[in-house]
mmCIF file of C-alpha atoms in Angstrom:
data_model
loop_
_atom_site.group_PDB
_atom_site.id
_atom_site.type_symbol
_atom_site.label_atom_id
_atom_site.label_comp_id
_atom_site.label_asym_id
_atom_site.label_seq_id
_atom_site.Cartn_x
_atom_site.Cartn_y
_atom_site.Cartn_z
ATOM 1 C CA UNK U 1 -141.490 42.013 -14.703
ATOM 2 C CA UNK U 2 -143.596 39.988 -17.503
ATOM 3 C CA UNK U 3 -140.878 41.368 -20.157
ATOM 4 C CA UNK U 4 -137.438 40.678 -17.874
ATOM 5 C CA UNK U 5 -138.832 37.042 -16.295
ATOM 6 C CA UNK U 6 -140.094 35.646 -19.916
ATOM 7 C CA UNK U 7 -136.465 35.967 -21.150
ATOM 8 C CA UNK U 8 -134.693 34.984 -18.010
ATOM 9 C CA UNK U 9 -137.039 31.969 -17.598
ATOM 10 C CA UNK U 10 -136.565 30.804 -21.369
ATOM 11 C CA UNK U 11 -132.520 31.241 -20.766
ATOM 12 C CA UNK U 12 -132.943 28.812 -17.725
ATOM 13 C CA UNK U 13 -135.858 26.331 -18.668
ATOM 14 C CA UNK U 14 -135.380 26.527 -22.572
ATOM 15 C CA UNK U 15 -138.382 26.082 -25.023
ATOM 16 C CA UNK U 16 -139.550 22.409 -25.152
ATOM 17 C CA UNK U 17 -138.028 21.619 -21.749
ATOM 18 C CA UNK U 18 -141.425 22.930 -19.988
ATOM 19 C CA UNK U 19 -139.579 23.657 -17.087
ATOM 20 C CA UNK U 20 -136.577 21.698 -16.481
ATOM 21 C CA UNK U 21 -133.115 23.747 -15.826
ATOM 22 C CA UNK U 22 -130.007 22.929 -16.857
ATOM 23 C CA UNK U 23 -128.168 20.790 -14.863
ATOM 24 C CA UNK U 24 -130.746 18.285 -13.562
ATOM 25 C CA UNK U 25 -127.624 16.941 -11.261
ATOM 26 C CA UNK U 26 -126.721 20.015 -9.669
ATOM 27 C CA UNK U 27 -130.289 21.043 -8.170
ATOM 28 C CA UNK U 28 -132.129 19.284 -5.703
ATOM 29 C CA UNK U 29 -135.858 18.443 -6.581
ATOM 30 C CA UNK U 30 -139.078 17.006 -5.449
ATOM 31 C CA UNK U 31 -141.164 17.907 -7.692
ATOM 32 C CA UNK U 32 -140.624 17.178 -11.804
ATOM 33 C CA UNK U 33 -141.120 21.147 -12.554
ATOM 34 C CA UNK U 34 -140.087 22.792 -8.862
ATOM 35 C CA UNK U 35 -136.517 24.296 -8.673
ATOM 36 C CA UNK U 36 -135.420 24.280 -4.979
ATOM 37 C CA UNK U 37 -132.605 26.899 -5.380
ATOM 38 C CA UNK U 38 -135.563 29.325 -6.838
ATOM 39 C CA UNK U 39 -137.515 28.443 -3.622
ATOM 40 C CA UNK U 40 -134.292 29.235 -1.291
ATOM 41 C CA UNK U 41 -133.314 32.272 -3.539
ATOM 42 C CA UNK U 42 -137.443 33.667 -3.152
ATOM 43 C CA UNK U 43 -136.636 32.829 0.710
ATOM 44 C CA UNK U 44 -133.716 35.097 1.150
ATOM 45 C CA UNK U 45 -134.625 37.811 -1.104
ATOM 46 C CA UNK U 46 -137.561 38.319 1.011
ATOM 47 C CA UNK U 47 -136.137 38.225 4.207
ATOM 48 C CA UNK U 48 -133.547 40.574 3.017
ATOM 49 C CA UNK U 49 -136.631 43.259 1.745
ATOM 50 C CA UNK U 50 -138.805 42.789 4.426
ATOM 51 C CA UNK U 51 -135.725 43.666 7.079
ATOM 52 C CA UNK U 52 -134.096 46.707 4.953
ATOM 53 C CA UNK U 53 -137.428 48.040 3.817
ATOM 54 C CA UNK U 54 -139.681 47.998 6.979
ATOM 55 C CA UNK U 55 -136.385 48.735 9.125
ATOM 56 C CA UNK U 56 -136.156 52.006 7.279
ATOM 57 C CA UNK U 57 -139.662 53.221 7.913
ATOM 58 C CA UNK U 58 -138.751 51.670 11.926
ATOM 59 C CA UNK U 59 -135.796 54.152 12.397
ATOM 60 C CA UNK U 60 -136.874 57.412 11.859
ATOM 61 C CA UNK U 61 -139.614 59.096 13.443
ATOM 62 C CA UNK U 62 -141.716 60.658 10.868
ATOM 63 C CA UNK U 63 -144.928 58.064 10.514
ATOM 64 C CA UNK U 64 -148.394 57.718 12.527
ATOM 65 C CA UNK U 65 -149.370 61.005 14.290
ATOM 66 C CA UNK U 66 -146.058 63.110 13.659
ATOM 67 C CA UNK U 67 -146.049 62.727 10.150
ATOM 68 C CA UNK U 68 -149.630 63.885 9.959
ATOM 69 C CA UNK U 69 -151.277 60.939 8.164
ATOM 70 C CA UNK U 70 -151.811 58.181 11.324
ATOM 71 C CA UNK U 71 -154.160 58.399 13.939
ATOM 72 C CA UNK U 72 -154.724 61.300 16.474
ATOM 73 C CA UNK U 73 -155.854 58.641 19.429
ATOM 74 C CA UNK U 74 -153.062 56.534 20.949
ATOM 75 C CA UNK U 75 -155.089 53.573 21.674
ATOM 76 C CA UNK U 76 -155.567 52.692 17.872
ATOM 77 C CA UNK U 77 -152.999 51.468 15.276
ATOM 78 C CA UNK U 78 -154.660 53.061 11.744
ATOM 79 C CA UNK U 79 -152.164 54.589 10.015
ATOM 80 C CA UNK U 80 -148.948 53.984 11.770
ATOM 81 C CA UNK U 81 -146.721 53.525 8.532
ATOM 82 C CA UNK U 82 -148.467 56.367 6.746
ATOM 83 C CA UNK U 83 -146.571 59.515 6.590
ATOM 84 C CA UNK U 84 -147.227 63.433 4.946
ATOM 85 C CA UNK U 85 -143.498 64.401 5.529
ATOM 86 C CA UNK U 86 -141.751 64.854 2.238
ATOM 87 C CA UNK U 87 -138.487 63.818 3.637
ATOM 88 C CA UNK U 88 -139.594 60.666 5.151
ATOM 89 C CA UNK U 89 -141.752 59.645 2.453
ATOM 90 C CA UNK U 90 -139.123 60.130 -0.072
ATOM 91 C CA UNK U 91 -136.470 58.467 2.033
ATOM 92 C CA UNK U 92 -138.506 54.721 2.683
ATOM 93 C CA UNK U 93 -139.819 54.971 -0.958
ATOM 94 C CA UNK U 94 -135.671 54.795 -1.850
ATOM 95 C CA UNK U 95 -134.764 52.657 0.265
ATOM 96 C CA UNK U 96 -137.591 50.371 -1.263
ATOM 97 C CA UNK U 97 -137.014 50.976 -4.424
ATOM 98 C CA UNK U 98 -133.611 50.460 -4.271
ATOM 99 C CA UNK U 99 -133.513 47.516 -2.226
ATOM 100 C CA UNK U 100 -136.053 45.796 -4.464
ATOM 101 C CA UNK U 101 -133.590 46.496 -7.658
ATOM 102 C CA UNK U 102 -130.662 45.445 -6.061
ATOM 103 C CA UNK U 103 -132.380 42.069 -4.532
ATOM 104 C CA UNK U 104 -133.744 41.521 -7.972
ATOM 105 C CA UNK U 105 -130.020 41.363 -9.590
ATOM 106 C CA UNK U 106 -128.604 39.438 -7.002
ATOM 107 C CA UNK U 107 -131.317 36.476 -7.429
ATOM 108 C CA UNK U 108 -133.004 37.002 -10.390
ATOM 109 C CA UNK U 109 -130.308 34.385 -12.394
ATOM 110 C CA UNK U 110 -132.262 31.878 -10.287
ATOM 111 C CA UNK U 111 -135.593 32.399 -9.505
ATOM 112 C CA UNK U 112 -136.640 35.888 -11.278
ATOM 113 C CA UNK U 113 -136.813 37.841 -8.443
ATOM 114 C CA UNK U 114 -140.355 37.904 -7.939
ATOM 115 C CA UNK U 115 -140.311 38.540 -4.473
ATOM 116 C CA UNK U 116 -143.914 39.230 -4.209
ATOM 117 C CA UNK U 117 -146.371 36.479 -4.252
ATOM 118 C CA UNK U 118 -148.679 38.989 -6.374
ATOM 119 C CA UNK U 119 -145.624 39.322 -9.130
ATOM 120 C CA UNK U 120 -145.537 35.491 -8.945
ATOM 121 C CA UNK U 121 -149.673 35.459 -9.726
ATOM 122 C CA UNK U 122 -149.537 37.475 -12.212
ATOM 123 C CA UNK U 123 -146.369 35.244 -14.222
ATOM 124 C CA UNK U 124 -148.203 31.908 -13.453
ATOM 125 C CA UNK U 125 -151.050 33.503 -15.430
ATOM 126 C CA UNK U 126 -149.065 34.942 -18.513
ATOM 127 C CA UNK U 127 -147.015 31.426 -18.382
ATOM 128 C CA UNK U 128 -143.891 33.108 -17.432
ATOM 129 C CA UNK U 129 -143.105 31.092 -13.902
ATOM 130 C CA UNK U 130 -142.531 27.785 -15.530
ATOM 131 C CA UNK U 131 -145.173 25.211 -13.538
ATOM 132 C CA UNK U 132 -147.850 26.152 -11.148
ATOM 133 C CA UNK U 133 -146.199 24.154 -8.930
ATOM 134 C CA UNK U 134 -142.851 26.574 -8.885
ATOM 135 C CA UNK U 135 -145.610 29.324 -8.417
ATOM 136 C CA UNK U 136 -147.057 27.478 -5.522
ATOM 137 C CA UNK U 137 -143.332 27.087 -3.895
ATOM 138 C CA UNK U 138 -142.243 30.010 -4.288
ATOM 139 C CA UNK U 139 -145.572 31.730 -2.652
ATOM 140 C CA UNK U 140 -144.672 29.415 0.580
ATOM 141 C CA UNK U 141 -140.791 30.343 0.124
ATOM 142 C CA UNK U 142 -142.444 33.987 -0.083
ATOM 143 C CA UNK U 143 -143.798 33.910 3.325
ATOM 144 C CA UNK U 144 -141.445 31.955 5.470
ATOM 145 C CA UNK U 145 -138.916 34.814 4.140
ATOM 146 C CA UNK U 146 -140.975 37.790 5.106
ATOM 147 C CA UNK U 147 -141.499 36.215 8.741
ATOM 148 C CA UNK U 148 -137.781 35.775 9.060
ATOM 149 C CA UNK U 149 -137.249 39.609 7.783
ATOM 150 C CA UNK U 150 -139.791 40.458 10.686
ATOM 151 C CA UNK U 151 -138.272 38.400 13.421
ATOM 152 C CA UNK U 152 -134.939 39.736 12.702
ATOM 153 C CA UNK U 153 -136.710 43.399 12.665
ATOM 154 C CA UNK U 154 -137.305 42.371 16.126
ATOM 155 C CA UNK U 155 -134.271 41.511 17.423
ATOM 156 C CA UNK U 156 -132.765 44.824 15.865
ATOM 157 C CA UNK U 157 -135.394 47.188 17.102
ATOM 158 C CA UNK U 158 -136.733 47.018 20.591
ATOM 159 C CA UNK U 159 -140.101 47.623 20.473
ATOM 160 C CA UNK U 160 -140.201 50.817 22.208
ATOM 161 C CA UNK U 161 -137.882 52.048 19.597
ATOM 162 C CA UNK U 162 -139.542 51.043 16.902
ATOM 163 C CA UNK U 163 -141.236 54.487 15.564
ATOM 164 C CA UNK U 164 -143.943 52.355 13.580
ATOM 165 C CA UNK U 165 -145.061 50.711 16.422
ATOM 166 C CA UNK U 166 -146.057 48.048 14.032
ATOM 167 C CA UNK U 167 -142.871 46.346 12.472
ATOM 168 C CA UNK U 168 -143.326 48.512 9.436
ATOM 169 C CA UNK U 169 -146.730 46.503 9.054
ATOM 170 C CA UNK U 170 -149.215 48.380 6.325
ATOM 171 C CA UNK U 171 -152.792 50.120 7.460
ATOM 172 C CA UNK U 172 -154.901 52.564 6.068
ATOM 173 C CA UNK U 173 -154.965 55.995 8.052
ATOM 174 C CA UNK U 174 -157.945 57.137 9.505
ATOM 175 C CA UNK U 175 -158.009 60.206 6.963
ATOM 176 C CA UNK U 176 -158.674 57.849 3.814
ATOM 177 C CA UNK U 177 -161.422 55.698 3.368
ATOM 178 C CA UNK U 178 -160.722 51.750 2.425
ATOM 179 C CA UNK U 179 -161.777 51.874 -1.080
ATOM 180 C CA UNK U 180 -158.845 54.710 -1.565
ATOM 181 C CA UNK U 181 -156.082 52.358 -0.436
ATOM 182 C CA UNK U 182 -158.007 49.489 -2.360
ATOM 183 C CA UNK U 183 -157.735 51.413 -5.594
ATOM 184 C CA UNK U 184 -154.212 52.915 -5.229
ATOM 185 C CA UNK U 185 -152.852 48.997 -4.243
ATOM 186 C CA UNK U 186 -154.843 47.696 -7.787
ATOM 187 C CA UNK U 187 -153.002 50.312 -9.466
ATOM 188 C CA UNK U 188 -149.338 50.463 -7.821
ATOM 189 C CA UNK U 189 -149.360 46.606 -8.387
ATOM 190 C CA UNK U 190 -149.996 47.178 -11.662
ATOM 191 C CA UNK U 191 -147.553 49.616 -12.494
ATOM 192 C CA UNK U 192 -145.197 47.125 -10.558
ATOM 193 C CA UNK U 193 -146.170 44.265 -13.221
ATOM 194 C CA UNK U 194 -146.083 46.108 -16.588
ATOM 195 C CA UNK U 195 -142.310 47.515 -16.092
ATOM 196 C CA UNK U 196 -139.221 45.341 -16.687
ATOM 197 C CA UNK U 197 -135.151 45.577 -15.905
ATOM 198 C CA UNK U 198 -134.011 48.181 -13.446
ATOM 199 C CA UNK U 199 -137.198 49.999 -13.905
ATOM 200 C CA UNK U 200 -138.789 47.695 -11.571
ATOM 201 C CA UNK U 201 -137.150 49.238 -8.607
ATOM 202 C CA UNK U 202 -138.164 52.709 -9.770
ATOM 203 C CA UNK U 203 -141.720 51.720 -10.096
ATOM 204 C CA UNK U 204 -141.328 50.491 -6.261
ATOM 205 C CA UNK U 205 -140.247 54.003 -5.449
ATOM 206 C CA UNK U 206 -142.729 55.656 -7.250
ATOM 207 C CA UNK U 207 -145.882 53.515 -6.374
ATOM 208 C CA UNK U 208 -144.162 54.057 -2.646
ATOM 209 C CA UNK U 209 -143.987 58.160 -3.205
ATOM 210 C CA UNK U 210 -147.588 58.025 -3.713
ATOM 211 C CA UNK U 211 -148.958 55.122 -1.568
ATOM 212 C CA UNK U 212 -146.942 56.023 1.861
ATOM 213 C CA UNK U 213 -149.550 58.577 3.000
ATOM 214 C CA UNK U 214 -152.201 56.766 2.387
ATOM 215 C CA UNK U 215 -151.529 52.791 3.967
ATOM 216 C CA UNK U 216 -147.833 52.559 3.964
ATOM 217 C CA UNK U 217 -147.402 51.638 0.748
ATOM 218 C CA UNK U 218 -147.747 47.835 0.477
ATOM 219 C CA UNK U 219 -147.945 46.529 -3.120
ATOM 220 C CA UNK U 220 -147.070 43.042 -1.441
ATOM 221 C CA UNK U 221 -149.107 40.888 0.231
ATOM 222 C CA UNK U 222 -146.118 38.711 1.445
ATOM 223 C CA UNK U 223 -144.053 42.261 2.881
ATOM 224 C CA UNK U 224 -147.148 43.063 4.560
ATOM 225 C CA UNK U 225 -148.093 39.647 6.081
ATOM 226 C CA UNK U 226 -144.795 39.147 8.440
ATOM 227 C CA UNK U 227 -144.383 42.481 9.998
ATOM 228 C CA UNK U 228 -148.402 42.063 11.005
ATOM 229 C CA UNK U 229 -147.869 38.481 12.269
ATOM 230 C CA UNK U 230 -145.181 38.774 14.349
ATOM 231 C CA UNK U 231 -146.160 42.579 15.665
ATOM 232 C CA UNK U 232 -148.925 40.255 17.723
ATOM 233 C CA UNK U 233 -147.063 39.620 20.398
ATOM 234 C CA UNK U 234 -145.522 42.692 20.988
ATOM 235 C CA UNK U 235 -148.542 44.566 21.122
ATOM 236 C CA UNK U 236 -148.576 44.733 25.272
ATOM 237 C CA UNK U 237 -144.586 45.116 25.679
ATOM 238 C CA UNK U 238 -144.849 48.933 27.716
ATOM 239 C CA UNK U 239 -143.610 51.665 25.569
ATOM 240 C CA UNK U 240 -140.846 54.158 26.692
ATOM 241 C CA UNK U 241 -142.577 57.805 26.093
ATOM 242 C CA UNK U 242 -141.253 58.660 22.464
ATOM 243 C CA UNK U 243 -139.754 62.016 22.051
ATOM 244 C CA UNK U 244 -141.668 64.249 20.646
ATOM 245 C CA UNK U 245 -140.962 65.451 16.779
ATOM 246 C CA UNK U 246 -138.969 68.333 15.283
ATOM 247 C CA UNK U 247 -138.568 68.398 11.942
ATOM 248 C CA UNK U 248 -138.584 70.780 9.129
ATOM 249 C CA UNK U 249 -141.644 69.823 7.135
ATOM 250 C CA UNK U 250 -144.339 68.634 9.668
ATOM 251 C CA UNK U 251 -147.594 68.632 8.342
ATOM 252 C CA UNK U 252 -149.693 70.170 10.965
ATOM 253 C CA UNK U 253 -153.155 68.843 10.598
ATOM 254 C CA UNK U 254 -155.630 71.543 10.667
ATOM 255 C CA UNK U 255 -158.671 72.090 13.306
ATOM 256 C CA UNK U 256 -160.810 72.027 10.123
ATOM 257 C CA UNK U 257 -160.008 68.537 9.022
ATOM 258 C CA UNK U 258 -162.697 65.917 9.910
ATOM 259 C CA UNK U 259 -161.273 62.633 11.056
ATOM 260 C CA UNK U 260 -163.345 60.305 10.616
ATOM 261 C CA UNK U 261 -163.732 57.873 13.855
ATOM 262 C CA UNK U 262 -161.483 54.521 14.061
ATOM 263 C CA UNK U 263 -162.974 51.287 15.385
ATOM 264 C CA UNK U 264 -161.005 50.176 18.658
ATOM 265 C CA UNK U 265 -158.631 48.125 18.548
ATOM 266 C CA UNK U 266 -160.004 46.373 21.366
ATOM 267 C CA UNK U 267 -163.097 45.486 19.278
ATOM 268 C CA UNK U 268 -161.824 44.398 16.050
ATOM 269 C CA UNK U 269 -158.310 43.984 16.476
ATOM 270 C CA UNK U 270 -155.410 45.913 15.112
ATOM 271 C CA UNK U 271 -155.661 48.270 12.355
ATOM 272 C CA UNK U 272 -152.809 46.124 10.336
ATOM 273 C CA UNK U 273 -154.934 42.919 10.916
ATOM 274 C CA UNK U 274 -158.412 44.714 9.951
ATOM 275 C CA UNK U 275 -157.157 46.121 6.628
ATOM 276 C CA UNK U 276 -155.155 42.991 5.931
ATOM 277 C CA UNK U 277 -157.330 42.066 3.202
ATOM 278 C CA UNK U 278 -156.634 45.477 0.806
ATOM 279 C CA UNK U 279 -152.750 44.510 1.030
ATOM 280 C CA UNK U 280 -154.190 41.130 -0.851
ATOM 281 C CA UNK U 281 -156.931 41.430 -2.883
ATOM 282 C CA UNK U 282 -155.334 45.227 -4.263
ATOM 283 C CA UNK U 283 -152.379 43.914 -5.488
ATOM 284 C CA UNK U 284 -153.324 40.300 -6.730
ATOM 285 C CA UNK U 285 -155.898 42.294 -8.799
ATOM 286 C CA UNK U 286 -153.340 44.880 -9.875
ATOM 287 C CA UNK U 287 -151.277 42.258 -10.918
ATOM 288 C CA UNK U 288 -154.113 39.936 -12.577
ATOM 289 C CA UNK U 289 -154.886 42.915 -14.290
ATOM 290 C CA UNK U 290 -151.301 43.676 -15.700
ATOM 291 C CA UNK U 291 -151.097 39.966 -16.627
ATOM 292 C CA UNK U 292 -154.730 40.452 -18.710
ATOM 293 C CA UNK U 293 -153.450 43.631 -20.305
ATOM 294 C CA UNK U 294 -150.165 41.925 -21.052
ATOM 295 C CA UNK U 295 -151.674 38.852 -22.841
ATOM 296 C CA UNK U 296 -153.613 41.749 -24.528
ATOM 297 C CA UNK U 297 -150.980 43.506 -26.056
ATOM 298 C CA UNK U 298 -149.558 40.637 -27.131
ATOM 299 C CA UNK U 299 -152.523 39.102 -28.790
ATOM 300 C CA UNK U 300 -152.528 42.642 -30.455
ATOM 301 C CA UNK U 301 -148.995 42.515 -31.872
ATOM 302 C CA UNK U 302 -149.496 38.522 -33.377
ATOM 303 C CA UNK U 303 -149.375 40.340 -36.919
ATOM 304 C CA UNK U 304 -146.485 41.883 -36.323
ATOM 305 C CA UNK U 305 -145.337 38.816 -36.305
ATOM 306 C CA UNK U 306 -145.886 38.154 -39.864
ATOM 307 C CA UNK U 307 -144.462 41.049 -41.501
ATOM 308 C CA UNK U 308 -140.751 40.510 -40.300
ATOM 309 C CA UNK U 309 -139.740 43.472 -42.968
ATOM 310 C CA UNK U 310 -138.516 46.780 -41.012
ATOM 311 C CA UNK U 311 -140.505 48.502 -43.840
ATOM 312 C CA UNK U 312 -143.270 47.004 -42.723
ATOM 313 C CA UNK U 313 -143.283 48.127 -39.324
ATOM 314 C CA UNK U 314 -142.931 44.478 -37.634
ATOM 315 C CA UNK U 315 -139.505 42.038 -37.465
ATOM 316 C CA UNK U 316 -141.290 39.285 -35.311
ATOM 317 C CA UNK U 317 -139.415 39.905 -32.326
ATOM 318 C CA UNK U 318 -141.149 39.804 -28.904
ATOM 319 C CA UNK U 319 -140.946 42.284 -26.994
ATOM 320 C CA UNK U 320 -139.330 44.940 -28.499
ATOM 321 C CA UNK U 321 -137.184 46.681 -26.246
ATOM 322 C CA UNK U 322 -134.593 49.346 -26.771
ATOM 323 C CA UNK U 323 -131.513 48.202 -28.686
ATOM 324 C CA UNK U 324 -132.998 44.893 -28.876
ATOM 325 C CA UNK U 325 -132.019 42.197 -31.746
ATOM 326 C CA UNK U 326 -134.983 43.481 -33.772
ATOM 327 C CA UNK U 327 -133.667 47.291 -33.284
ATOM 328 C CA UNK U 328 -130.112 46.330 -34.500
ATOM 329 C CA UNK U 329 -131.283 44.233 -37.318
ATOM 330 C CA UNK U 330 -133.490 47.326 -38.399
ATOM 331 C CA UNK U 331 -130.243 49.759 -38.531
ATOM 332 C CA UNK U 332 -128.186 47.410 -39.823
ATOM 333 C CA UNK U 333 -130.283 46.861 -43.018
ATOM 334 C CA UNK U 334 -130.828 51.208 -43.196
ATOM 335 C CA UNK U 335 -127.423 51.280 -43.245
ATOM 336 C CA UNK U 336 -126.543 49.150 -45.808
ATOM 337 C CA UNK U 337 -129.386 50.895 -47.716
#
């Protein structure tokens, strides 16, 4: 993210310009440094993610108690988008990924793509999102999206149909302890931050391959937000008896396993509200963090900087990425060697 945004915000707010776009006339703005058509493109992106990547955990039965990883009591919600069934978990990590790589491409040209208030943290901090103010707008933009992805989740899935129960909304299952989901958020966030290009959407899928049995996968403060908010009210619609599952790769849990007990729902609140806070403060760190080891590795490289001879090991070009300006320049002065 930090390598793809830095070049496709300097291509649209060139150096000098602090953040002003090209073509002043042709975008609306109320603030000197906020780009409306970023805010609108955050706003659809999001929507877009929240319905195609929650709706694909919401269609298939494979999450909560049949897939091994959710709660064994029906009155409590821990759990409900966690899953141990290979097929499942490899299926919503795809769909993820892909629909992350693909929404990326479509609206990166005019806003980045963050699509993830946590991304956007972590670019205000390296410098990479232009203002704080475009930060700030595009964190609102951000959430109104992923409340509009929900609502339409509910107007596609009725709720006794929805195999989540939750809208897709992210908890921690009752088999892993809060600090486990804390941890693997810090560190899928962060391995969402320090990739760039098309290999965001493959570090989506993989932080999802791992993350799913544990809370769902989240990664997102914003995709977990809207699903939880507007779940609320369909907590007391009645239920249709679900059908019961029969797949090929059912974890069974053993009689061995200790569960540990869940807190009622009727005491604290859903699970999805209760663990609300790890699907923020994991991946704002994780991507804080990325941003810090980022700046890092750049302060680290400044004398490459100064030795612009291929010889040398350095041709002052940041970042250095595979057949890259500073790559070609390199074989083009071997070659006429």
């Amino acid at each position: 993210h930090l390598v793809r945004y830095r070049s496709l915000w300097l291509r649209r707010y060139p150096a000098g310009s602090v953040s002003h776009p090209v073509g002043l006339k042709e975008e609306m703005k109320f603030f000197k440094d906020v780009s409306l058509v970023a805010c609108f493109a955050e706003f659809v992106g999001m929507a877009l993610f929240v319905t195609i990547g929650c709706g694909s955990a919401m269609g298939i039965q494979g999450s909560g108690d049949e897939g091994g990883s959710g709660a064994n009591e029906e009155e409590t919600t821990a759990g409900e988008t966690t899953s141990m069934i290979p097929g499942y978990v490899l299926m919503v990590a795809l769909v993820f990924g892909l629909s992350i790589t693909a929404l990326a491409y479509a609206i990166g040209h005019y806003s980045g793509g963050h699509l993830n208030c946590a991304v956007t943290l972590g670019l205000v901090l390296t410098g990479d999102c232009g203002a704080l103010p475009q930060g700030i707008c595009n964190f609102g933009s951000q959430m109104l999206g992923s409340i509009l992805g929900a609502s339409v989740l509910c107007a596609i899935f009725p709720s006794e149909l929805d195999m989540t129960k939750s809208l897709g909304a992210n908890s921690v299952g009752p088999k892993w302890h809060w600090w486990n989901a804390l941890f693997a958020e810090i560190m899928g966030t962060f391995l969402l931050m320090f990739v760039a290009c098309i290999a965001i959407g493959l570090a989506v899928f993989m932080a999802h391959c791992v993350l799913i049995p544990i809370d769902g996968c989240s990664i997102n403060p914003t995709r977990s937000f809207g699903p939880a908010l507007l779940n609320i009210h369909r907590m007391e619609a009645p239920k249709s008896e679900e059908p019961g599952a029969n797949m090929v790769g059912a974890v069974a849990v053993a009689s061995t396993v200790k569960v540990e007990p869940t807190v009622s729902d009727d005491v604290m609140g859903p699970s999805y509200w209760r663990d609300m806070w790890i699907f923020w403060i994991g991946p704002l760190l994780g991507a804080s963090l990325a941003a810090g080891v980022y700046k890092i590795m750049l302060k680290l490289d400044e004398p490459a900087k100064e030795t612009p001879d291929p010889e040398a090991g350095g041709y002052g070009y940041l970042p250095r990425l595979l057949g890259g300006k500073a790559q070609q320049d390199a074989g083009s002065a071997k070659s006429s060697e």
